[in-house]
Coordinates of C-alpha atoms (C1' of nucleotides) in Angstrom, one line a residue:
Chain A
M210 CA -46.1 107.1 148.9
E211 CA -47.9 109.7 151.9
V212 CA -48.1 107.8 155.2
K213 CA -50.9 109.4 157.5
L214 CA -49.4 109.7 161.0
P215 CA -51.3 110.5 164.7
T216 CA -50.3 114.1 165.7
F217 CA -49.7 114.1 170.0
N218 CA -49.5 117.3 172.2
S219 CA -46.9 118.1 174.6
V220 CA -44.4 114.7 174.3
F221 CA -41.2 114.8 176.2
S222 CA -38.4 113.2 174.4
I223 CA -35.1 112.9 174.7
D224 CA -32.1 112.4 172.4
C225 CA -28.6 111.4 173.2
V226 CA -25.3 112.1 171.5
I227 CA -23.0 109.7 172.6
F228 CA -19.5 110.5 171.8
G229 CA -16.6 107.8 170.6
F230 CA -12.7 107.9 169.9
E231 CA -11.4 105.1 168.3
A232 CA -7.9 105.2 165.7
G233 CA -7.5 108.7 166.4
E234 CA -10.9 110.0 165.3
L235 CA -14.0 111.5 167.0
K236 CA -17.0 109.4 166.2
I237 CA -21.0 109.2 167.1
L238 CA -23.3 107.2 167.4
L239 CA -26.0 107.3 165.0
I240 CA -29.0 105.0 164.3
E241 CA -31.4 104.4 161.4
R242 CA -34.8 104.8 162.1
N243 CA -37.1 102.4 161.3
E244 CA -40.6 104.1 162.1
E245 CA -41.8 107.7 160.3
P246 CA -41.5 110.5 160.2
Y247 CA -37.8 109.9 158.7
K248 CA -38.0 106.3 158.4
D249 CA -35.0 105.3 157.4
W250 CA -32.8 108.5 157.7
L251 CA -29.9 108.7 160.4
A252 CA -30.7 110.4 163.3
L253 CA -29.6 110.6 166.7
P254 CA -30.8 107.7 169.4
G255 CA -33.6 109.3 170.7
Y256 CA -37.8 108.7 172.1
I257 CA -40.5 109.9 174.5
V258 CA -40.1 110.1 178.0
E259 CA -42.2 108.1 180.4
Q260 CA -45.0 109.4 183.1
D261 CA -43.3 108.2 185.8
E262 CA -39.7 108.4 185.2
S263 CA -36.8 111.2 185.8
I264 CA -35.6 112.3 182.6
D265 CA -32.2 111.2 183.6
D266 CA -33.7 107.8 184.0
A267 CA -35.5 108.2 180.9
A268 CA -32.3 108.5 178.9
E269 CA -30.5 105.9 180.3
R270 CA -33.4 103.4 179.1
I271 CA -33.6 105.2 176.1
L272 CA -30.3 105.0 174.7
Y273 CA -30.2 101.1 175.8
E274 CA -33.8 100.6 174.1
L275 CA -32.1 101.7 171.0
T276 CA -28.2 101.0 170.6
G277 CA -28.0 98.0 173.5
L278 CA -25.9 100.5 175.2
R279 CA -26.1 100.9 178.9
D280 CA -24.6 102.2 182.4
L281 CA -22.9 105.4 180.6
H282 CA -22.9 108.8 182.4
M283 CA -25.7 110.4 180.8
Q284 CA -25.5 114.7 181.2
Q285 CA -27.9 116.7 179.3
F286 CA -26.6 120.0 177.9
H287 CA -29.4 122.0 175.9
T288 CA -33.7 121.6 175.7
F289 CA -35.1 122.2 172.5
G290 CA -38.3 123.4 172.1
E291 CA -39.6 125.3 168.6
V292 CA -42.9 124.6 168.2
N293 CA -42.4 122.9 165.1
R294 CA -39.4 120.3 165.7
H295 CA -41.6 117.5 165.3
P296 CA -43.6 117.5 162.4
Q297 CA -46.5 115.1 163.9
G298 CA -46.9 117.8 167.4
R299 CA -45.7 119.2 170.1
V300 CA -42.5 117.3 171.4
I301 CA -39.9 119.4 173.6
T302 CA -36.6 117.5 173.5
V303 CA -33.7 117.1 176.0
A304 CA -30.4 116.7 174.6
Y305 CA -27.8 114.7 176.5
Y306 CA -24.7 113.4 175.8
A307 CA -21.9 110.7 177.1
L308 CA -18.6 109.5 176.9
I309 CA -17.7 105.8 175.8
R310 CA -14.7 103.8 175.3
I311 CA -15.3 102.3 171.6
N312 CA -13.1 99.4 171.9
G313 CA -14.5 97.8 175.1
Q314 CA -18.1 97.5 173.3
K315 CA -19.3 94.7 172.0
D316 CA -21.6 95.0 169.3
L317 CA -24.6 97.9 168.9
R318 CA -28.4 95.5 169.1
P319 CA -31.1 97.8 169.4
V320 CA -33.9 96.4 171.5
T321 CA -37.0 97.9 170.6
Q322 CA -38.1 97.8 166.9
Y323 CA -37.4 101.9 166.2
A324 CA -34.6 101.5 164.9
K325 CA -32.8 99.2 162.6
K326 CA -29.4 99.5 163.5
A327 CA -27.0 101.4 165.3
F328 CA -23.1 102.5 164.5
W329 CA -20.7 104.4 164.7
H330 CA -19.9 107.7 162.7
P331 CA -17.1 110.1 162.7
V332 CA -18.1 113.7 163.6
N333 CA -16.7 114.9 160.6
E334 CA -18.3 115.1 157.8
L335 CA -22.3 113.5 159.1
P336 CA -25.0 113.5 156.9
K337 CA -28.0 114.9 157.5
L338 CA -30.0 114.3 159.8
A339 CA -33.5 113.9 160.8
F340 CA -35.4 116.3 162.7
D341 CA -33.3 118.9 164.0
H342 CA -30.7 116.5 165.0
S343 CA -27.8 118.2 163.1
E344 CA -28.8 121.0 165.4
I345 CA -28.3 118.9 168.3
F346 CA -25.5 117.2 167.5
K347 CA -23.7 120.4 167.0
T348 CA -24.8 122.1 170.2
G349 CA -23.6 119.4 172.1
F350 CA -20.1 118.8 170.1
N351 CA -19.8 122.7 171.8
K352 CA -20.7 121.6 174.9
L353 CA -18.1 118.6 174.8
R354 CA -15.2 120.9 173.8
R355 CA -16.0 123.5 176.7
R356 CA -16.6 120.2 179.7
L357 CA -13.0 118.6 178.3
N358 CA -11.6 122.0 180.0
Y359 CA -12.7 121.5 183.1
Q360 CA -13.6 117.9 183.5
P361 CA -11.7 114.4 183.3
I362 CA -13.7 113.6 181.0
A363 CA -11.1 112.2 178.0
F364 CA -10.6 109.4 180.4
E365 CA -14.0 108.1 179.8
L366 CA -12.9 108.3 175.8
L367 CA -9.8 106.2 176.2
P368 CA -8.7 102.6 177.1
E369 CA -7.5 102.1 180.6
K370 CA -3.9 102.2 179.3
F371 CA -3.1 104.8 177.0
T372 CA 0.3 106.5 176.1
L373 CA 0.4 110.6 176.6
T374 CA 0.3 110.6 172.9
Q375 CA -3.2 109.2 172.6
L376 CA -4.0 111.4 175.3
Q377 CA -2.9 114.8 173.2
S378 CA -4.4 113.2 170.3
L379 CA -8.1 113.3 171.9
Y380 CA -7.8 116.7 173.3
E381 CA -6.9 117.7 169.3
A382 CA -9.4 116.2 167.8
V383 CA -12.0 117.3 170.4
L384 CA -10.9 121.0 170.4
N385 CA -9.9 120.8 166.9
K386 CA -6.6 122.5 167.1
K387 CA -3.1 121.2 167.5
L388 CA -1.3 121.1 170.7
D389 CA 2.0 121.5 172.1
K390 CA 3.3 118.7 173.1
R391 CA 6.1 119.7 175.6
N392 CA 3.4 121.7 177.6
F393 CA 1.0 119.2 177.6
R394 CA 2.8 116.4 178.9
K395 CA 4.5 118.7 181.3
K396 CA 1.1 120.1 182.4
M397 CA -0.4 116.6 182.4
L398 CA 1.9 114.8 184.2
S399 CA 2.0 118.0 187.3
Y400 CA -1.4 117.2 188.0
G401 CA -0.2 114.0 189.4
F402 CA -3.3 112.4 188.7
L403 CA -2.1 110.1 185.7
K404 CA 0.0 107.2 187.3
E405 CA 3.3 105.9 185.4
L406 CA 2.8 102.1 184.2
D407 CA 6.0 99.6 183.9
E408 CA 4.6 98.7 180.5
K409 CA 5.3 100.2 177.3
Q410 CA 3.2 100.4 174.2
K411 CA 3.5 97.0 172.1
G412 CA 2.5 96.4 168.3
V413 CA 3.8 99.5 167.4
S414 CA 6.6 100.1 164.3
Y415 CA 8.6 103.0 166.3
R416 CA 10.2 103.8 169.6
A417 CA 7.3 102.1 172.3
A418 CA 5.8 105.2 174.5
K419 CA 5.2 104.9 177.6
L420 CA 1.8 104.0 179.2
Y421 CA -0.2 105.7 181.6
K422 CA -3.9 105.4 183.7
F423 CA -5.8 107.8 184.8
D424 CA -6.0 107.5 188.9
R425 CA -9.9 108.9 189.7
R426 CA -9.1 108.4 193.1
K427 CA -6.2 110.5 193.2
Y428 CA -8.0 112.9 191.5
T429 CA -10.9 113.2 193.5
K430 CA -8.7 114.0 195.9
I431 CA -6.5 116.6 194.7
F432 CA -9.3 118.3 193.7
Q433 CA -12.2 117.3 196.5
N434 CA -11.8 121.1 198.2
E435 CA -11.4 123.3 194.9
L436 CA -15.0 124.4 193.2
N437 CA -13.3 125.5 190.2
L438 CA -10.5 123.9 187.8
E439 CA -11.0 127.2 185.9
N440 CA -6.5 127.2 186.4
K441 CA -5.9 123.6 187.2
G442 CA -8.5 121.6 184.9
K443 CA -7.3 123.6 181.5
V444 CA -5.0 122.2 179.4
G445 CA -4.3 123.4 175.8
Chain B
M226 CA -56.7 124.3 205.6
E227 CA -56.2 121.6 203.2
V228 CA -56.7 122.9 200.1
K229 CA -57.8 120.7 197.4
L230 CA -55.7 120.8 194.1
P231 CA -56.5 119.1 190.6
T232 CA -53.7 117.2 189.4
F233 CA -52.1 117.4 185.7
N234 CA -49.7 115.3 183.7
S235 CA -46.9 116.2 181.1
V236 CA -46.4 119.8 181.6
F237 CA -43.5 122.0 180.3
S238 CA -42.9 124.9 182.6
I239 CA -40.3 127.7 182.4
D240 CA -38.5 129.2 185.7
C241 CA -36.9 132.3 185.7
V242 CA -33.4 133.5 187.4
I243 CA -32.7 137.1 186.8
F244 CA -29.7 138.8 188.0
G245 CA -29.2 141.9 188.8
F246 CA -26.3 144.2 189.8
E247 CA -27.4 147.4 192.0
A248 CA -25.2 149.0 195.3
G249 CA -22.4 146.8 194.5
E250 CA -24.3 143.4 195.0
L251 CA -26.0 140.4 193.2
K252 CA -29.3 140.1 193.3
I253 CA -31.8 138.0 191.8
L254 CA -35.5 138.4 191.2
L255 CA -38.5 136.8 193.1
I256 CA -42.2 137.0 193.5
E257 CA -44.3 136.0 195.9
R258 CA -46.7 133.1 195.0
N259 CA -50.3 134.0 194.8
E260 CA -51.6 130.5 194.3
E261 CA -51.3 127.1 195.7
P262 CA -49.0 125.2 195.9
Y263 CA -46.8 126.9 197.7
K264 CA -48.9 130.0 198.2
D265 CA -47.4 133.2 200.2
W266 CA -44.1 131.4 199.2
L267 CA -41.3 133.0 197.7
A268 CA -39.7 131.9 194.4
L269 CA -38.1 132.1 190.6
P270 CA -40.7 133.6 188.5
G271 CA -42.2 130.8 186.3
Y272 CA -45.4 129.5 184.9
I273 CA -46.3 126.7 182.4
V274 CA -45.6 127.2 178.3
E275 CA -48.4 127.2 176.0
Q276 CA -49.0 124.8 172.8
D277 CA -48.1 127.1 170.3
E278 CA -45.3 128.7 171.5
S279 CA -41.3 128.0 171.3
I280 CA -39.8 127.4 175.0
D281 CA -37.5 130.9 174.1
D282 CA -41.1 132.5 173.9
A283 CA -42.4 131.0 176.7
A284 CA -39.9 132.2 178.5
E285 CA -40.1 135.8 177.9
R286 CA -43.9 135.9 178.4
I287 CA -44.0 134.4 181.7
L288 CA -41.5 136.6 183.0
Y289 CA -43.4 139.4 181.6
E290 CA -46.2 138.4 183.4
L291 CA -45.0 137.6 186.6
T292 CA -43.1 140.8 187.1
G293 CA -43.3 143.3 184.4
L294 CA -40.3 143.0 183.0
R295 CA -39.3 142.7 178.7
D296 CA -37.1 142.0 176.4
L297 CA -34.4 140.4 178.3
H298 CA -32.2 138.3 176.3
M299 CA -32.7 135.3 178.3
Q300 CA -30.8 131.9 177.9
Q301 CA -31.5 128.5 179.3
F302 CA -29.5 126.5 181.0
H303 CA -30.5 123.3 182.8
T304 CA -33.8 121.2 182.4
F305 CA -35.0 119.5 185.6
G306 CA -37.3 116.3 185.5
E307 CA -37.3 114.8 188.6
V308 CA -41.2 113.0 188.8
N309 CA -42.1 114.7 191.8
R310 CA -40.3 117.5 191.5
H311 CA -44.3 119.3 191.2
P312 CA -46.8 118.2 194.0
Q313 CA -49.6 118.8 191.5
G314 CA -48.3 116.2 189.0
R315 CA -45.3 115.9 186.7
V316 CA -44.1 119.1 185.2
I317 CA -40.4 119.2 183.4
T318 CA -39.2 122.6 183.6
V319 CA -36.5 124.3 181.4
A320 CA -34.4 126.9 183.7
Y321 CA -33.8 130.5 181.9
Y322 CA -31.7 133.2 183.4
A323 CA -30.9 136.9 181.9
L324 CA -29.2 139.8 183.1
I325 CA -30.5 143.3 183.7
R326 CA -29.8 146.5 184.4
I327 CA -31.3 148.0 188.0
N328 CA -31.6 151.1 187.7
G329 CA -32.6 151.5 184.5
Q330 CA -35.8 150.0 185.1
K331 CA -39.2 151.0 186.7
D332 CA -41.5 149.4 189.5
L333 CA -41.7 145.5 189.1
R334 CA -45.6 144.6 188.6
P335 CA -46.8 141.5 188.0
V336 CA -49.5 141.3 185.3
T337 CA -50.8 137.7 186.2
Q338 CA -52.8 137.5 189.7
Y339 CA -50.4 134.4 189.7
A340 CA -47.9 136.8 192.1
K341 CA -48.6 139.1 194.6
K342 CA -45.3 141.2 193.7
A343 CA -42.0 140.7 192.4
F344 CA -39.1 141.9 193.5
W345 CA -34.6 141.9 194.1
H346 CA -33.2 140.0 196.6
P347 CA -29.5 139.6 197.4
V348 CA -27.8 136.3 196.1
N349 CA -26.3 136.0 199.3
E350 CA -29.0 134.7 202.3
L351 CA -31.8 134.1 199.6
P352 CA -34.4 132.1 201.7
K353 CA -36.1 129.3 201.0
L354 CA -37.8 128.8 198.1
A355 CA -40.7 127.0 196.8
F356 CA -40.6 124.1 194.9
D357 CA -37.3 123.2 194.0
H358 CA -36.3 126.8 193.3
S359 CA -33.8 126.9 195.5
E360 CA -31.5 124.0 193.5
I361 CA -32.4 125.3 190.6
F362 CA -31.2 129.2 191.5
K363 CA -28.0 127.6 192.5
T364 CA -27.1 125.9 189.3
G365 CA -28.0 128.9 187.4
F366 CA -25.8 130.9 189.7
N367 CA -22.9 128.3 188.8
K368 CA -23.4 128.7 185.2
L369 CA -23.6 132.2 185.2
R370 CA -20.3 132.1 186.6
R371 CA -19.4 130.1 184.2
R372 CA -20.4 131.9 181.4
L373 CA -18.8 135.6 182.8
N374 CA -15.6 133.5 181.5
Y375 CA -16.6 134.1 177.8
Q376 CA -18.9 136.3 177.1
P377 CA -19.1 139.3 177.3
I378 CA -22.1 139.0 179.7
A379 CA -21.2 141.9 182.5
F380 CA -22.0 144.9 180.6
E381 CA -25.6 143.7 180.3
L382 CA -25.7 144.3 184.2
L383 CA -23.8 147.2 184.6
P384 CA -25.3 150.9 183.6
E385 CA -24.1 152.3 179.9
K386 CA -21.4 154.5 181.3
F387 CA -19.4 152.8 183.9
T388 CA -16.1 152.9 185.9
L389 CA -13.0 150.1 185.8
T390 CA -14.0 149.6 189.5
Q391 CA -17.5 149.0 189.1
L392 CA -16.9 146.4 186.2
Q393 CA -14.1 144.3 188.6
S394 CA -16.8 144.7 191.9
L395 CA -19.3 143.2 189.3
Y396 CA -17.3 140.3 188.6
E397 CA -15.9 139.8 192.0
A398 CA -19.3 139.6 193.1
V399 CA -20.3 137.0 190.1
L400 CA -16.9 134.8 191.5
N401 CA -17.1 135.2 194.8
K402 CA -13.4 136.1 194.9
K403 CA -11.0 139.0 195.0
L404 CA -9.2 139.9 192.0
D405 CA -6.0 141.6 191.1
K406 CA -6.6 145.1 190.2
R407 CA -3.5 145.6 188.0
N408 CA -4.1 142.9 186.2
F409 CA -8.0 143.1 185.7
R410 CA -7.6 146.9 184.1
K411 CA -4.2 145.3 182.0
K412 CA -6.6 143.1 180.5
M413 CA -10.0 144.3 180.0
L414 CA -8.4 147.6 178.6
S415 CA -6.0 145.1 176.2
Y416 CA -9.4 143.7 174.8
G417 CA -10.1 147.0 173.1
F418 CA -13.6 146.5 173.1
L419 CA -14.1 149.5 176.1
K420 CA -14.4 152.9 174.9
E421 CA -12.6 155.7 177.2
L422 CA -15.0 158.3 177.5
D423 CA -14.1 162.0 178.4
E424 CA -16.0 162.5 181.2
K425 CA -15.6 161.2 184.5
Q426 CA -17.3 159.9 187.4
K427 CA -19.6 162.7 189.6
G428 CA -21.2 163.0 192.5
V429 CA -18.6 160.7 194.7
S430 CA -16.6 162.2 197.9
Y431 CA -13.1 161.0 196.7
R432 CA -10.9 161.0 193.2
A433 CA -13.3 160.6 190.3
A434 CA -12.8 157.4 188.5
K435 CA -12.8 157.7 184.6
L436 CA -16.0 156.8 182.1
Y437 CA -15.8 153.8 179.8
K438 CA -18.7 152.3 177.9
F439 CA -18.8 148.7 176.0
D440 CA -18.4 149.4 172.5
R441 CA -20.3 145.7 170.9
R442 CA -19.2 146.4 167.3
K443 CA -15.4 146.5 168.1
Y444 CA -16.2 143.4 170.4
T445 CA -18.1 141.6 167.6
K446 CA -15.3 142.6 165.0
I447 CA -12.5 141.1 167.4
F448 CA -14.2 137.9 167.9
Q449 CA -16.2 137.3 165.1
N450 CA -14.1 134.7 163.8
E451 CA -13.0 133.1 166.7
L452 CA -14.9 129.8 168.2
N453 CA -13.4 129.9 170.9
L454 CA -12.4 132.6 174.0
E455 CA -11.1 130.5 176.3
N456 CA -7.3 132.3 176.7
K457 CA -9.1 136.0 175.4
G458 CA -12.5 135.7 177.1
K459 CA -11.0 135.3 180.2
V460 CA -10.7 137.5 183.5
G461 CA -9.2 136.5 186.8
Chain C
dA287 C1' 24.4 91.6 158.5
dT288 C1' 24.3 96.3 157.6
dA289 C1' 22.2 101.1 156.2
dT290 C1' 18.8 103.5 155.7
dA291 C1' 14.1 106.1 156.2
dG292 C1' 10.7 106.7 158.5
dT293 C1' 8.2 108.1 162.3
dG294 C1' 6.6 109.0 167.4
dT295 C1' 9.6 110.4 172.0
dG296 C1' 11.2 113.3 174.6
dT297 C1' 13.4 117.6 176.9
dG298 C1' 15.4 123.3 177.6
dT299 C1' 14.5 127.9 176.7
dA300 C1' 12.7 132.6 175.3
dA301 C1' 8.5 135.3 175.6
dA302 C1' 4.0 136.5 177.4
dT303 C1' 0.8 136.4 181.7
dT304 C1' -0.1 137.1 185.7
dA305 C1' 0.0 137.7 190.9
dC306 C1' 1.4 140.9 194.2
dA307 C1' 2.4 145.5 196.9
dC308 C1' 2.7 150.5 197.0
dC309 C1' 2.5 156.0 196.6
dA310 C1' -1.3 159.2 194.5
dT311 C1' -4.9 161.8 194.6
dT312 C1' -9.4 163.6 196.7
dG313 C1' -13.2 165.0 199.5
dA314 C1' -14.5 164.9 204.0
dA315 C1' -14.3 165.5 209.3
dT316 C1' -12.2 167.5 212.8
Chain D
dA24 C1' -4.9 173.3 208.4
dT25 C1' -4.5 168.6 208.8
dT26 C1' -5.4 164.3 209.2
dC27 C1' -8.1 160.2 207.5
dA28 C1' -11.0 157.0 204.4
dA29 C1' -11.1 155.5 200.1
dT30 C1' -10.4 154.7 195.6
dG31 C1' -7.6 155.5 191.3
dG32 C1' -3.3 154.2 189.7
dT33 C1' 1.5 152.2 188.1
dG34 C1' 6.4 148.2 188.7
dT35 C1' 9.0 144.2 189.2
dA36 C1' 9.6 138.9 190.1
dA37 C1' 7.2 134.3 189.8
dT38 C1' 4.7 131.5 186.4
dT39 C1' 3.0 129.5 182.6
dT40 C1' 2.8 129.3 177.7
dA41 C1' 5.2 128.9 172.5
dC42 C1' 8.7 127.0 170.6
dA43 C1' 12.4 123.5 167.7
dC44 C1' 15.6 119.6 167.9
dA45 C1' 18.3 115.5 168.9
dC46 C1' 17.6 110.7 169.9
dA47 C1' 14.9 105.9 170.4
dC48 C1' 13.4 102.0 167.9
dT49 C1' 11.4 99.7 163.8
dA50 C1' 10.9 98.7 159.1
dT51 C1' 12.7 97.5 154.8
dA52 C1' 16.1 97.5 151.3
dT53 C1' 20.3 96.1 149.9

DNA sequence: ATATAGTGTGTGTAAATTACACCATTGAAT
DNA sequence: ATTCAATGGTGTAATTTACACACACTATAT
């Protein structure tokens, strides 16, 4: 059945690439669309920017409306402006990404009818996505990789208390390569912004590892005068 | 005298931060505006995107119309979408940057009446710019700095034949810090994509340095299989 | 209760990279 | 001819990175 669609001109939209980390796997948030075009397809959460909101505000609103997630720290990473990227007309989209702890989150519940549901999907073996969203995801993943090297973003994906092995496996999942355990530990600990706790891991059937947490105050104290973390912030 | 201006909604524009290198100094391209708002102010070259052109195409066209420069390899780096960044209405602008050899270029000649003239200005001690262009410049400069570390962009700023000292002083100008001469040479040469020429510098009143050129074929050959140049591509 | 297999924790050393300081060469000025 | 100013060009010590194995803990089988 062919559906007749309206066309429109000069529209800004936002698309979101939201990363989470769960069970040693890196995942992103997808929605199932409930609207033409690409009805029933999987897609990144995304929608149109209003006249009276900044694009940053729009990104937060849209993510909330499509997935129920709020208060993420989202950052734009690229703008996609091919003429025919949207079948209904000229839509330029600004892509944002954010990181989140999956465990701490409740259900994902779209609050508009534009999405049927929202769910996490491993970044490996993603299905085809609506529009040019596969390309948007790929670009976002590359940016994430780069940023991991100079910003303390990993801690936004992990639970508050984590082991060094968990931290390392996150780095490995994002960078898609094995890292050296000794050096990773040495380097991470040498920064001084990881706080060693008295607790140990529980419920594991092997030697329990020490738990750590990220001390943001120390982090900003250490790096407040440094413009450039290229040497200090790099792991791997 | 107050000028009455039209207002408009939902407009995309492009702004360009074009870097050049001349006499050991890093410079950017500015225009003097010939149109309200901000008539007579200095600004980045920028204008509105048409309906039927991709933003990448628009960037090239707009730069050409305002400065006469063509065929630069421009890359977007950030999109600015505050509601009130433009006094006449909602304008979201995608900022692009590019690099160019100043020497090789002829006169700068705007081909529309929107700019009175276009000229190079050192990045140090920039005057106040129209709109939020000072912020756009600053963001672009930071991106340039980062990209210098993992892409061979320096060679786009230098003449075809250059000395290692020139290359180093460009890195120093962009990164705004002194680098170690020995390591810089060792590292640059170790990559293997610099071709040593039989020629030497001419017209200098001191010991003439060897000339080199960038061998892009070797570069792509060397790095074709590497996703990630973090270790190899880093200088400094 | 004891032995054993399995898995993750946690550490030392050699190789490679980076930081640093000096002498050499040339042309211009006197 | 001598000195000065400017840049070219190289060796060594300090730091960072790469790499492999012994030990601790748990679960399971006997």
